[in-house]
XYZ file of C-alpha atoms in Angstrom:
241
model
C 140.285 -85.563 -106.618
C 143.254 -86.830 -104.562
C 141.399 -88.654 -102.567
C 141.879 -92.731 -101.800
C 139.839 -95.407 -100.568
C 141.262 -94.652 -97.281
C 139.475 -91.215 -97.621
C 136.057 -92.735 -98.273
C 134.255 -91.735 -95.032
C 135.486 -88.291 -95.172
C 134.540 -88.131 -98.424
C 131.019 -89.087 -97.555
C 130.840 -87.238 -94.560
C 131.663 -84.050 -96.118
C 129.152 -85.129 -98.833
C 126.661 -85.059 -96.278
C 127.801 -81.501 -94.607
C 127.503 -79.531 -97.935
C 124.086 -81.170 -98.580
C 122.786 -80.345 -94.811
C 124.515 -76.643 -95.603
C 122.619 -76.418 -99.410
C 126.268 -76.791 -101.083
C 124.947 -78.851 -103.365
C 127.253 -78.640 -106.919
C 130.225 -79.351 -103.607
C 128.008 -82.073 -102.344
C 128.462 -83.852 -105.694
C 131.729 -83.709 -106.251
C 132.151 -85.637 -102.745
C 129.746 -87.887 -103.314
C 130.572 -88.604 -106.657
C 134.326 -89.291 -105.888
C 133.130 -91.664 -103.203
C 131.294 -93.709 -105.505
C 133.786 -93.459 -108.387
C 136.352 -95.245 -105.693
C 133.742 -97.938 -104.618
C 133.273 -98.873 -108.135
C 137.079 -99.205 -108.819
C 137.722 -101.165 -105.748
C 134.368 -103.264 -105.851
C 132.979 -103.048 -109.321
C 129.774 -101.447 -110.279
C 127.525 -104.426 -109.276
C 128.952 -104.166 -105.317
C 126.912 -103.569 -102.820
C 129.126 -100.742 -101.404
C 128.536 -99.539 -104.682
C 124.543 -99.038 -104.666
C 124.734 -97.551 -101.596
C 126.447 -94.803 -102.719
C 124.967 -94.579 -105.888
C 121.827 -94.303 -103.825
C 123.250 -91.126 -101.879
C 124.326 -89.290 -105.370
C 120.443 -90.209 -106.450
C 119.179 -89.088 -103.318
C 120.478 -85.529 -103.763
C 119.774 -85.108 -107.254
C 116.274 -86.195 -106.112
C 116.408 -83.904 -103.593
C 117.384 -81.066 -106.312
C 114.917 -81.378 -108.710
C 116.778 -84.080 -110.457
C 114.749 -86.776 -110.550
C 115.513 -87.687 -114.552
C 119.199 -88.004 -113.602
C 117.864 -89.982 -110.076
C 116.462 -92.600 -111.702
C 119.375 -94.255 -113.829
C 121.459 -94.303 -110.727
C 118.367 -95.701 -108.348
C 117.553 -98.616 -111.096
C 120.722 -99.867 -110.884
C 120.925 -99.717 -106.972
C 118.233 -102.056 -107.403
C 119.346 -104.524 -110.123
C 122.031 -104.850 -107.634
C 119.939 -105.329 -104.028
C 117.853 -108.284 -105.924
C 120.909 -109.526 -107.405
C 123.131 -109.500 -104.363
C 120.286 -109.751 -101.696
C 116.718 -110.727 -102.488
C 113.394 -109.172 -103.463
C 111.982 -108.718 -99.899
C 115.222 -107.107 -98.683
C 114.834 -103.712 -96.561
C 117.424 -102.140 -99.086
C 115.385 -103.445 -101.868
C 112.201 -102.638 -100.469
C 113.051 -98.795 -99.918
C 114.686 -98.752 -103.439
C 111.712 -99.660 -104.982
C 109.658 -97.054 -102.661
C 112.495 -94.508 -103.727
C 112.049 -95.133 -107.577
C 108.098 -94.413 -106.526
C 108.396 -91.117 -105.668
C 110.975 -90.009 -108.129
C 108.960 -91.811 -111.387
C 105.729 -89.781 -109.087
C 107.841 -86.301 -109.397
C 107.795 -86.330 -113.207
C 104.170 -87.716 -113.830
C 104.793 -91.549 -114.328
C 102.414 -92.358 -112.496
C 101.430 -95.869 -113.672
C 105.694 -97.158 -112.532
C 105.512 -95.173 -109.667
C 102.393 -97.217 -108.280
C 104.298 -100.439 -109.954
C 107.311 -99.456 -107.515
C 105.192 -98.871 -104.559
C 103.360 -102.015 -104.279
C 106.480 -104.109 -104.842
C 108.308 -101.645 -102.175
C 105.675 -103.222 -100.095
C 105.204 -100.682 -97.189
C 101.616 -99.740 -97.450
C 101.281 -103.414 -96.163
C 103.366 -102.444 -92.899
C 101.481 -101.124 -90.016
C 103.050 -97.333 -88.890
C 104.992 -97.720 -86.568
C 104.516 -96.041 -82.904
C 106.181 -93.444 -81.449
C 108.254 -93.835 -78.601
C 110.207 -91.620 -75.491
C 113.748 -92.214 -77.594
C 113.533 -93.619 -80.988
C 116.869 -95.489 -81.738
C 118.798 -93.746 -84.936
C 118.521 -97.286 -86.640
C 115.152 -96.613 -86.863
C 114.690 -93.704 -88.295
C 115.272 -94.453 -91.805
C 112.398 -97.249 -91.709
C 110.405 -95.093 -89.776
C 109.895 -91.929 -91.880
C 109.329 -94.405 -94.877
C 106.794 -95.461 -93.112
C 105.355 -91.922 -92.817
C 105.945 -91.408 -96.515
C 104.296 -94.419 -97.336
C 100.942 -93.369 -95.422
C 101.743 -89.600 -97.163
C 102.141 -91.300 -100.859
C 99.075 -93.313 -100.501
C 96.501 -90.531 -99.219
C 98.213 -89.042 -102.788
C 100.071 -86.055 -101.128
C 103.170 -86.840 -102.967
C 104.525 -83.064 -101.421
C 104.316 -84.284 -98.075
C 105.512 -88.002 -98.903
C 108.566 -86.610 -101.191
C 109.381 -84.292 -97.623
C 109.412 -86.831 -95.179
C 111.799 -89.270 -97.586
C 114.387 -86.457 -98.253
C 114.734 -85.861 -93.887
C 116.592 -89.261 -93.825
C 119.798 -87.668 -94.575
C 119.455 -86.860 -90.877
C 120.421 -90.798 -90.216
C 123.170 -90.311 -92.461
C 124.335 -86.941 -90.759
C 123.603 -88.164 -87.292
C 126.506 -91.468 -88.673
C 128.677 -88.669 -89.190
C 129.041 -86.372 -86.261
C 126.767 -88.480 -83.673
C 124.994 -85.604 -81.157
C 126.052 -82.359 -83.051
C 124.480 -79.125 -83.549
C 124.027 -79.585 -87.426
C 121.720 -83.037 -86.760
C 120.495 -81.618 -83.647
C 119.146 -78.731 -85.765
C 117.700 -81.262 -88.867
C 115.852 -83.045 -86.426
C 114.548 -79.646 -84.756
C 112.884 -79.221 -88.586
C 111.771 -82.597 -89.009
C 109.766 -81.933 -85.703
C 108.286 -78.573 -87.502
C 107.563 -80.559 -90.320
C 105.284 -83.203 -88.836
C 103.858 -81.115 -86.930
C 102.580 -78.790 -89.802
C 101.637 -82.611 -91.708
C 99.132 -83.438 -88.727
C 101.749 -86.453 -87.049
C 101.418 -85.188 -83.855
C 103.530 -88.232 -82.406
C 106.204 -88.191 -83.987
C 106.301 -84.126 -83.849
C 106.024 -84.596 -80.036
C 109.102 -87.425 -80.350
C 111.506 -85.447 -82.616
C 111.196 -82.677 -80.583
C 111.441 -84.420 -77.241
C 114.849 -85.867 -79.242
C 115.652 -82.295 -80.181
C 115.934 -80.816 -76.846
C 117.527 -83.851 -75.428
C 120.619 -83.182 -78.138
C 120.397 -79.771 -77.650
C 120.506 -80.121 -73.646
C 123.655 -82.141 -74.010
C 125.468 -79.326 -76.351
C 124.682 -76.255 -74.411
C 122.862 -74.280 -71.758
C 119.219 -74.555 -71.546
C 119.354 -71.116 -71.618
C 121.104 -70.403 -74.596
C 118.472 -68.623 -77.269
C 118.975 -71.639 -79.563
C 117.565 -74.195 -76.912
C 115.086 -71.865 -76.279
C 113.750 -71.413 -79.569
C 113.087 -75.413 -79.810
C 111.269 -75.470 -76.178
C 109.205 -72.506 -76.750
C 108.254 -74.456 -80.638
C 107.486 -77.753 -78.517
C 105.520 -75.862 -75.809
C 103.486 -73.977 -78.643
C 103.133 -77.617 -79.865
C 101.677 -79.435 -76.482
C 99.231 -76.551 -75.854
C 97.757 -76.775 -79.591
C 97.392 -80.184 -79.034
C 95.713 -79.908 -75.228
C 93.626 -77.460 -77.134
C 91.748 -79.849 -79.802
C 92.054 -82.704 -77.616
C 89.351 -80.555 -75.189
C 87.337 -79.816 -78.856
């Protein structure tokens, strides 16, 4: 609570580390004392401001929340079409985000308004490559929950939205064991959802972090290349079908 506006990336970083760690009541305090600073410093129409009232949503999304997700992600919005315009990114993915959550509790006539104004079952999915930059990632599992939301397998959609706090992590403490680990479950979850690309890149990524922060033959490396070995063979496997 002592916190200043010097403090604000701390404050969201450690926001960030209790949600990774499933500290969640911790990981709103943080996140709410970041955005309570924004919004004395910048007012509650800022920019600054929607982005962080976009994290707090995020995790109460994330927590079964969505009632108190809403308010906060409406308002984001008011201000990215204010501020920016309606075909922003940020407004775009707003709109997709108010989807899913007006999805989680059965609205489902705004949560199909949202997702054709979000726009993104017009973009094509994009490809997998050798290293995906970190910028990307965001956009790209979007993407993913976009194809997920409009095959109507919210579950998977809603899964593949809430992994993007590994962008946010990965901001934080670029190359370290906690995002290194994240992405190692993103890769698991893909895989398990059929999108055998991007299982193969995240866990191509995974190994490469891992590589960097230990020996290869340290038991936790070794538990990601024996899951991405397991991985290629299925895949050999019903390729020959």
């Amino acid at each position: 609570e002592d916190a200043t506006l010097a403090d604000l990336t701390a404050l969201h970083r450690m926001g960030v580390a209790c949600r990774l760690c499933g500290q969640f009541d911790m990981a709103e305090r943080f996140y709410r004392r970041a955005l309570n600073l924004v919004e004395n410093d910048s007012g509650c129409h800022s920019l600054p401001a929607a982005m962080h009232r976009n994290f707090l949503a995020g995790l109460y999304f994330m927590t079964g929340r969505e009632a108190e997700s809403i308010p906060l992600i409406e308002a984001s919005l008011h201000t990215y079409i204010t501020n920016l315009d309606g075909q922003h990114l940020y407004t775009r993915l707003t709109h997709f985000g108010l989807a899913l959550a007006f999805a989680r509790i059965g609205d489902t006539e705004r949560a199909q308004d949202h997702y054709l104004r979000s726009e993104l079952g017009g973009s094509s999915r994009l490809e997998a490559v050798d290293e995906l930059r970190w910028s990307a990632l965001p956009l790209k599992l979007m993407s993913l929950a976009a194809v997920k939301f409009e095959q109507g397998r919210l579950f998977e959609s809603v899964e593949l939205f809430r992994h993007c706090v590994i962008h946010e992590a990965n901001e934080a403490w670029p190359g370290s064991i906690v995002v290194a680990r994240a992405l190692g479950n993103l890769a698991t979850l893909c895989r398990s959802q059929g999108l055998d690309a991007e299982a193969g890149e995240f866990f191509r990524m995974t190994l490469k972090m891992k590589a960097d922060l230990m020996a290869e033959s340290n038991p936790d490396y070794q538990v990601t290349l024996k899951q991405y070995q397991e991985f290629l063979k299925s895949t050999t496997e019903r390729r020959a079908e």
